[in-house]
mmCIF file of C-alpha atoms and ligand atoms in Angstrom:
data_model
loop_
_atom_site.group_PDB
_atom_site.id
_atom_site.type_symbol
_atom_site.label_atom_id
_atom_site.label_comp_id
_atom_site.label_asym_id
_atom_site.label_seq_id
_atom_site.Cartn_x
_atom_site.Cartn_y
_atom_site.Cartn_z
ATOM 1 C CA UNK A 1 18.377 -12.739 -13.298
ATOM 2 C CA UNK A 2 15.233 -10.078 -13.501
ATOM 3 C CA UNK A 3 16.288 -6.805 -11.764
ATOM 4 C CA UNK A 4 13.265 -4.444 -10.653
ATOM 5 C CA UNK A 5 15.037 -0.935 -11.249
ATOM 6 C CA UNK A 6 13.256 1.766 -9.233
ATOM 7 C CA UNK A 7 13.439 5.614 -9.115
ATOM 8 C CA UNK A 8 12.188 7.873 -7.228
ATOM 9 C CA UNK A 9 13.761 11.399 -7.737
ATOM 10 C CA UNK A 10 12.128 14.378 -8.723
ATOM 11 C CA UNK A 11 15.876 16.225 -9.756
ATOM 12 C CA UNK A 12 15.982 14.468 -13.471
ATOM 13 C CA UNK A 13 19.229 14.454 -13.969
ATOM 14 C CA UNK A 14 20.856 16.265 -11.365
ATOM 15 C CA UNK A 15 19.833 13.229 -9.103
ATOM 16 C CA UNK A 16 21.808 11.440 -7.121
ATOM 17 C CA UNK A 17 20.223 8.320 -6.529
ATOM 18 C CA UNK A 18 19.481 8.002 -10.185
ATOM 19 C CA UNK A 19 22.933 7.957 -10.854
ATOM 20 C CA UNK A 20 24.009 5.372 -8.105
ATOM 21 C CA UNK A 21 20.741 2.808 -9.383
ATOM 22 C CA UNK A 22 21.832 2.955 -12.643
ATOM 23 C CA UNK A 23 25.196 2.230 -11.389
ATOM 24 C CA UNK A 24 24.280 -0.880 -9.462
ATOM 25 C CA UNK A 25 22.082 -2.070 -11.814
ATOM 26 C CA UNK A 26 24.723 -1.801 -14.546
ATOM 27 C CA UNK A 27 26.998 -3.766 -11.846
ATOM 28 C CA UNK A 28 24.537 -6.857 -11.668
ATOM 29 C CA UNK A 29 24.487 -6.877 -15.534
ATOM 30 C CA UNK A 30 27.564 -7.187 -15.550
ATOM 31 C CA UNK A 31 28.062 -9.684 -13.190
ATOM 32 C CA UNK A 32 24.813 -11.699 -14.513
ATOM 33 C CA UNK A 33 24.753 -10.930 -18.384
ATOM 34 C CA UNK A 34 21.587 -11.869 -20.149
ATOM 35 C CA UNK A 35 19.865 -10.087 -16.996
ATOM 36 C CA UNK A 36 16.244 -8.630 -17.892
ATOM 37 C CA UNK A 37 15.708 -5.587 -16.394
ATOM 38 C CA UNK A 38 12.107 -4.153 -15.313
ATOM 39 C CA UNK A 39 12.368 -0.233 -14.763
ATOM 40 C CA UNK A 40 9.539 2.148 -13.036
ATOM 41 C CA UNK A 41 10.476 5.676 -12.896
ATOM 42 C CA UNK A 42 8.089 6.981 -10.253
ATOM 43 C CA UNK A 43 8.799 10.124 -10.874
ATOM 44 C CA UNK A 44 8.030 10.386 -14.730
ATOM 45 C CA UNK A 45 5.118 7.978 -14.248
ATOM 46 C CA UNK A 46 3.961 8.503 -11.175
ATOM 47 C CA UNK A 47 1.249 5.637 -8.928
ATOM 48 C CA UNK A 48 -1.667 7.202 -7.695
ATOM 49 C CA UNK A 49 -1.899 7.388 -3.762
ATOM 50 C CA UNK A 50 -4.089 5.373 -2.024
ATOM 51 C CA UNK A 51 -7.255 7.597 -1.262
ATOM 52 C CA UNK A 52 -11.014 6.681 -0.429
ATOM 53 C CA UNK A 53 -11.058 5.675 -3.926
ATOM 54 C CA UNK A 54 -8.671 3.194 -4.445
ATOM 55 C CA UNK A 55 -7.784 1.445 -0.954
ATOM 56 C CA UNK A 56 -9.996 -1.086 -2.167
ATOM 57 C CA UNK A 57 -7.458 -2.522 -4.390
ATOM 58 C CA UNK A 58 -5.059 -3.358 -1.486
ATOM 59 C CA UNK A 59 -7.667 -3.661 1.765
ATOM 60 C CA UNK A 60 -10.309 -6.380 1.467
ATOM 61 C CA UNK A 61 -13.494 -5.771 2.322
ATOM 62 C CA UNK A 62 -12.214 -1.749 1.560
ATOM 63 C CA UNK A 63 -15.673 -1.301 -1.255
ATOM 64 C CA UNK A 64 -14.614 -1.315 -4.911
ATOM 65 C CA UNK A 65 -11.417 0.201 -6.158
ATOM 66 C CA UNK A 66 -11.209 0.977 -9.728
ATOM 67 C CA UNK A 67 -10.062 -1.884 -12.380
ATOM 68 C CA UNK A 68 -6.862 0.075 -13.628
ATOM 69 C CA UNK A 69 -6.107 0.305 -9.327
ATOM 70 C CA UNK A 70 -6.885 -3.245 -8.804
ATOM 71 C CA UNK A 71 -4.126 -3.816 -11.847
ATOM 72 C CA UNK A 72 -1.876 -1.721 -10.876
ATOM 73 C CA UNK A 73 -1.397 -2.731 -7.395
ATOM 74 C CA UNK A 74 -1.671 -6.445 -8.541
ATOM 75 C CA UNK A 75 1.347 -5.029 -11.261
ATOM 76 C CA UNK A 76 3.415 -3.921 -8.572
ATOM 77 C CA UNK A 77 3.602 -6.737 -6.490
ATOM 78 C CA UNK A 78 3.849 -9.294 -9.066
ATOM 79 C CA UNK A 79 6.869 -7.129 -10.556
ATOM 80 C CA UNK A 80 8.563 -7.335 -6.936
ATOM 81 C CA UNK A 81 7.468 -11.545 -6.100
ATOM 82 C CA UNK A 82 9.182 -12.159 -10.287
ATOM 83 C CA UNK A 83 12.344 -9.614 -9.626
ATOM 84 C CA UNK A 84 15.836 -11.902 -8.181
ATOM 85 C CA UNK A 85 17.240 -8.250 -7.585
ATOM 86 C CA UNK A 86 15.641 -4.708 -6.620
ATOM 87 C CA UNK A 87 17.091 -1.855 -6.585
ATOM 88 C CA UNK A 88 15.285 0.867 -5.319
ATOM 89 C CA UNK A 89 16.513 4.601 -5.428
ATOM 90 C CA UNK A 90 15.347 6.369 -2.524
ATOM 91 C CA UNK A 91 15.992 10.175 -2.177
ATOM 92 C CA UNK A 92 16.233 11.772 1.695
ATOM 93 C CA UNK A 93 13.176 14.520 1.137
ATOM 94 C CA UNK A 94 12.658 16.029 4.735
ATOM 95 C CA UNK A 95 13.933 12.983 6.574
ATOM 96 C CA UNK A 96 11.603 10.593 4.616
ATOM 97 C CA UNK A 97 11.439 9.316 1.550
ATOM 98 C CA UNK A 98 9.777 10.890 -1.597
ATOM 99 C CA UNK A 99 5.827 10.335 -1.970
ATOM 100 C CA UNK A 100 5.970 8.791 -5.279
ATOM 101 C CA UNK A 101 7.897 6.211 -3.575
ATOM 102 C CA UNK A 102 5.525 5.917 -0.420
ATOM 103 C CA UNK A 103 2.866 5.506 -2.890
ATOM 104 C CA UNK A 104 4.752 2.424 -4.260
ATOM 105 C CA UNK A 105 5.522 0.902 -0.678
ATOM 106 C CA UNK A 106 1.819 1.398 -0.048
ATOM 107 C CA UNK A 107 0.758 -0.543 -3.025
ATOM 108 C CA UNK A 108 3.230 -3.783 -2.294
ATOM 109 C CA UNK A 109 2.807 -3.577 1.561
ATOM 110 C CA UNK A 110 -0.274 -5.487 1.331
ATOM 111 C CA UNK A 111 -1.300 -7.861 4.236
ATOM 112 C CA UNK A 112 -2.381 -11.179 2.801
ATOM 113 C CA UNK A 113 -0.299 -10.860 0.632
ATOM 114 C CA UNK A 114 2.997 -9.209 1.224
ATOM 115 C CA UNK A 115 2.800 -9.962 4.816
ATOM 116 C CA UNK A 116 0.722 -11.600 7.495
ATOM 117 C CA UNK A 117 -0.180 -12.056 10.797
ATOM 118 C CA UNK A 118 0.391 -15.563 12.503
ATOM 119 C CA UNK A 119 0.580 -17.271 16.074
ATOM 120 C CA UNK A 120 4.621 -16.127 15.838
ATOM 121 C CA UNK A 121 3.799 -12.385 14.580
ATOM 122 C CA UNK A 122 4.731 -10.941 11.756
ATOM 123 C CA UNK A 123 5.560 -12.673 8.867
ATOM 124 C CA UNK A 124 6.815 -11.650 5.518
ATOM 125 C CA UNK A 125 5.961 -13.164 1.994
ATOM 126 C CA UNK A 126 7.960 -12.703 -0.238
ATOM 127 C CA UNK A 127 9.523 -15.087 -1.787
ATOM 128 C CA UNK A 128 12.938 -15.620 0.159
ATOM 129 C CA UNK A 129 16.105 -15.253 -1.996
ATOM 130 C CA UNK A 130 15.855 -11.898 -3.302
ATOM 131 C CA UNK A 131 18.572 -8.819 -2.855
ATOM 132 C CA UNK A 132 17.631 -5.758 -2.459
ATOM 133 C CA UNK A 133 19.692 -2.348 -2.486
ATOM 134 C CA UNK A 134 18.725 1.399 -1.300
ATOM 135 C CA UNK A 135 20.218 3.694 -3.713
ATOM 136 C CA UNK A 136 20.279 6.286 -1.258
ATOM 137 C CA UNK A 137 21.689 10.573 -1.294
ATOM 138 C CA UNK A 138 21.085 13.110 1.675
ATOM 139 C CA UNK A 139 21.797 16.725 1.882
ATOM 140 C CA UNK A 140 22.778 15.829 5.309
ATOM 141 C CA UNK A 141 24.889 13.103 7.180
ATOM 142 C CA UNK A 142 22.425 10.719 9.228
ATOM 143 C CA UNK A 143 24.566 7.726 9.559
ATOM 144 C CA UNK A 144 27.329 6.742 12.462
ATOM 145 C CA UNK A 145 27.369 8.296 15.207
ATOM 146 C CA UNK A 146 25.414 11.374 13.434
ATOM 147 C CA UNK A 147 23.269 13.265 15.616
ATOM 148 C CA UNK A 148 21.187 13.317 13.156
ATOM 149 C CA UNK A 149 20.527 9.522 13.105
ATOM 150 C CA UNK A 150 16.965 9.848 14.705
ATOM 151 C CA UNK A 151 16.103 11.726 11.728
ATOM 152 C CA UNK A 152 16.792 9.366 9.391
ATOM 153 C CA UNK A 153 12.886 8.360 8.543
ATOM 154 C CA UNK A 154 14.246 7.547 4.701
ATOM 155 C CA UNK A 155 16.553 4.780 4.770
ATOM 156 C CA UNK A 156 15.539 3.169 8.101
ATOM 157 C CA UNK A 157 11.636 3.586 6.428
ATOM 158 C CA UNK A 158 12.368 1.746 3.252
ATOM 159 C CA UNK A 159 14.728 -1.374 4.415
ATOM 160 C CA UNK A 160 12.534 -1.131 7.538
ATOM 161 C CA UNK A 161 9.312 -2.335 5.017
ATOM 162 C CA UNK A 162 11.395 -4.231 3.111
ATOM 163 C CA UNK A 163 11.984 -6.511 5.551
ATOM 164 C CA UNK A 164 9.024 -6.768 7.128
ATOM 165 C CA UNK A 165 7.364 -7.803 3.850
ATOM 166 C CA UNK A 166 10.412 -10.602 3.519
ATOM 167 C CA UNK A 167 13.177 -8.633 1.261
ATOM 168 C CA UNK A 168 15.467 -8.613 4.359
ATOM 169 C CA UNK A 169 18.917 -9.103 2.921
ATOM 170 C CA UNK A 170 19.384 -5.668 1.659
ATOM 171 C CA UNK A 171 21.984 -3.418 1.014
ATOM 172 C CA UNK A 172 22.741 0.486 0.991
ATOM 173 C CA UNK A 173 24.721 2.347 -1.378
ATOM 174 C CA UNK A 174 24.808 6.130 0.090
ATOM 175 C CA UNK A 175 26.147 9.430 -0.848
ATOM 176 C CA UNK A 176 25.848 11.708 2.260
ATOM 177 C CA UNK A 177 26.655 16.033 2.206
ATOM 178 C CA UNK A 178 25.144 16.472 -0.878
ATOM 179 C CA UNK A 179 24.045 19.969 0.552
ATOM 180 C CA UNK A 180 27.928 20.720 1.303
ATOM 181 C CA UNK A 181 28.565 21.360 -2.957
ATOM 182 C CA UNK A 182 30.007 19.326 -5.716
ATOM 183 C CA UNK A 183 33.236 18.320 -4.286
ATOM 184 C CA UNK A 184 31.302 16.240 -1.551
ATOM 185 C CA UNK A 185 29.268 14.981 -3.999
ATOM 186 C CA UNK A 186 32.380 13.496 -5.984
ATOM 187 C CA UNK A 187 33.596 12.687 -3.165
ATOM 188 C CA UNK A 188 30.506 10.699 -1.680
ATOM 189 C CA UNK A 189 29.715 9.222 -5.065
ATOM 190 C CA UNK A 190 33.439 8.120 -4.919
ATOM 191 C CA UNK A 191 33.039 5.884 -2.299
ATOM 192 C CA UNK A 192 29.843 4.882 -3.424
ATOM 193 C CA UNK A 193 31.096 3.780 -6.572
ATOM 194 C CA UNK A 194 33.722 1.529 -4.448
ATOM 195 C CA UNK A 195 30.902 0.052 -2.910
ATOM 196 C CA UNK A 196 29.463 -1.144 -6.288
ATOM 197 C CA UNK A 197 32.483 -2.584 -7.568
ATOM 198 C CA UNK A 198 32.585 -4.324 -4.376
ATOM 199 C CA UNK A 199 29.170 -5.865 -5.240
ATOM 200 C CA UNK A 200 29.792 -9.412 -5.806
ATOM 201 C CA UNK A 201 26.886 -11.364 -6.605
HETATM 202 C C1 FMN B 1 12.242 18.549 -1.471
HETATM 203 C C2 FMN B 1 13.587 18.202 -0.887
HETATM 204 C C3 FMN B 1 13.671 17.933 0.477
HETATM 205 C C4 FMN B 1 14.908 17.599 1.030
HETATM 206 N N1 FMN B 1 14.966 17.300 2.368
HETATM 207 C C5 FMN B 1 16.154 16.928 2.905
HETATM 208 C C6 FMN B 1 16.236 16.558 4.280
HETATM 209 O O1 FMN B 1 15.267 16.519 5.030
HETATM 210 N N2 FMN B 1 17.455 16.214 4.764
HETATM 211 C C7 FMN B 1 18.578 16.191 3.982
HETATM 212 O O2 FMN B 1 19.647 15.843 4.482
HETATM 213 N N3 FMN B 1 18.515 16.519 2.675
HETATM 214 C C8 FMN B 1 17.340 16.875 2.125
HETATM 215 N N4 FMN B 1 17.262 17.194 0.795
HETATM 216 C C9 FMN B 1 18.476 17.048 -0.043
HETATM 217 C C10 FMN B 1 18.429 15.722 -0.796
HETATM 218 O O3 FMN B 1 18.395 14.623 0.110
HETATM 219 C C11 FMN B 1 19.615 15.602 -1.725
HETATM 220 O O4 FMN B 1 19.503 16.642 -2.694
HETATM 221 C C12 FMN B 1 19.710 14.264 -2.435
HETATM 222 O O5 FMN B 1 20.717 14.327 -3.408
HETATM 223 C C13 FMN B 1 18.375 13.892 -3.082
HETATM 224 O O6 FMN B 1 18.504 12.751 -3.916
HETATM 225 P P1 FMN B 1 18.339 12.953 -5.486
HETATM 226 O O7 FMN B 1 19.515 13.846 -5.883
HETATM 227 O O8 FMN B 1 18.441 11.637 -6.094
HETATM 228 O O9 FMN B 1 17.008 13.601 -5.717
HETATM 229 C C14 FMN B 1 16.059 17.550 0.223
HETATM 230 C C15 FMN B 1 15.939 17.832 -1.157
HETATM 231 C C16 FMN B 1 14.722 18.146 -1.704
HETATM 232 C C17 FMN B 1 14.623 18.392 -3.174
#
């Protein structure tokens, strides 16, 4: 199996989500052994944002982007189309997700190439098969019958994109109260962790 590992928090290693990736990812070694694992920390190495400068390398007919952009963006999506599982950890930072990981959706949500337009809509391309999961921590709780669920702009953002681009059979792994202290943080990460030994394939 390849596994694209993905992280996204700027809290090192007080980080939530980094724990809970790592723990899924660790998972599907397990369960596939011989697994190669690609790993982008967009936190420590961080993808420029598109700007004036660079759209080029995603937009045709955008003007010239630079060669490392062009690379880059051509990088990420490759990474993505070659990966049988991603795993994306995806922080809650006011109600969205963190901009080093925007700056990665906006480099693989590519039309033409991620995704097109046809005479039935929308349709995604990548390669079908794949399994995604949303590492994903709150200081909040935005799922249920929260009534903070129309806030949630992270998780709903991310598998939102995912899917439209074709990676629709994805899964999230969430801790939830992180703001309420450490004991709801064992607690959350608790249940998380049942979730990943639940992970079967
Ligand atoms: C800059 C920043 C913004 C945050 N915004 C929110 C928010 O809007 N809602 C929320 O419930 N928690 C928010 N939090 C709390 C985080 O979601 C929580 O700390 C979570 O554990 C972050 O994941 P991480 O530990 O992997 O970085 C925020 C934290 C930071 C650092």
């Amino acid at each position: 199996m390849n596994i694209l590992h993905i992280d996204s928090s700027i809290l090192g290693d007080r980080s939530v989500t980094r724990r809970l990736s790592a723990e899924i990812v660790a998972r599907e070694v397990a369960l596939h052994p011989g697994s190669k694992v690609v790993y982008r920390d967009l936190a420590a190495d961080p993808i420029e944002p598109l700007s004036a400068a660079n759209i080029g390398s995603v937009r045709v007919g955008a003007g010239v982007a630079p060669e490392a952009d062009v690379a880059l963006s051509e990088a990420l999506i490759a990474e993505l189309f070659a990966a049988d599982i991603v795993v994306i950890g995806a922080p809650m930072y006011n109600f969205s997700v963190p901009i080093q990981l925007k700056a990665w959706i906006d480099r693989v949500a590519v039309a033409g190439k991620t995704f097109k337009y046809g005479p039935d809509g929308a349709q995604g391309l990548v390669p079908a098969g794949k399994k995604g999961f949303i590492a994903s921590a709150r200081g909040g709780v935005y799922s249920g019958e929260s009534p903070y669920a129309p806030y949630d702009h992270q998780e709903k953002q991310l598998a939102g994109v995912l899917g439209f681009i074709g990676l629709r059979d994805v899964s999230v792994i969430r801790v939830e109260g992180v703001g309420k202290g450490p004991e709801a943080v064992e607690a959350g990460l608790t249940k998380a962790r049942a979730d990943i030994a639940a992970i079967t394939a």
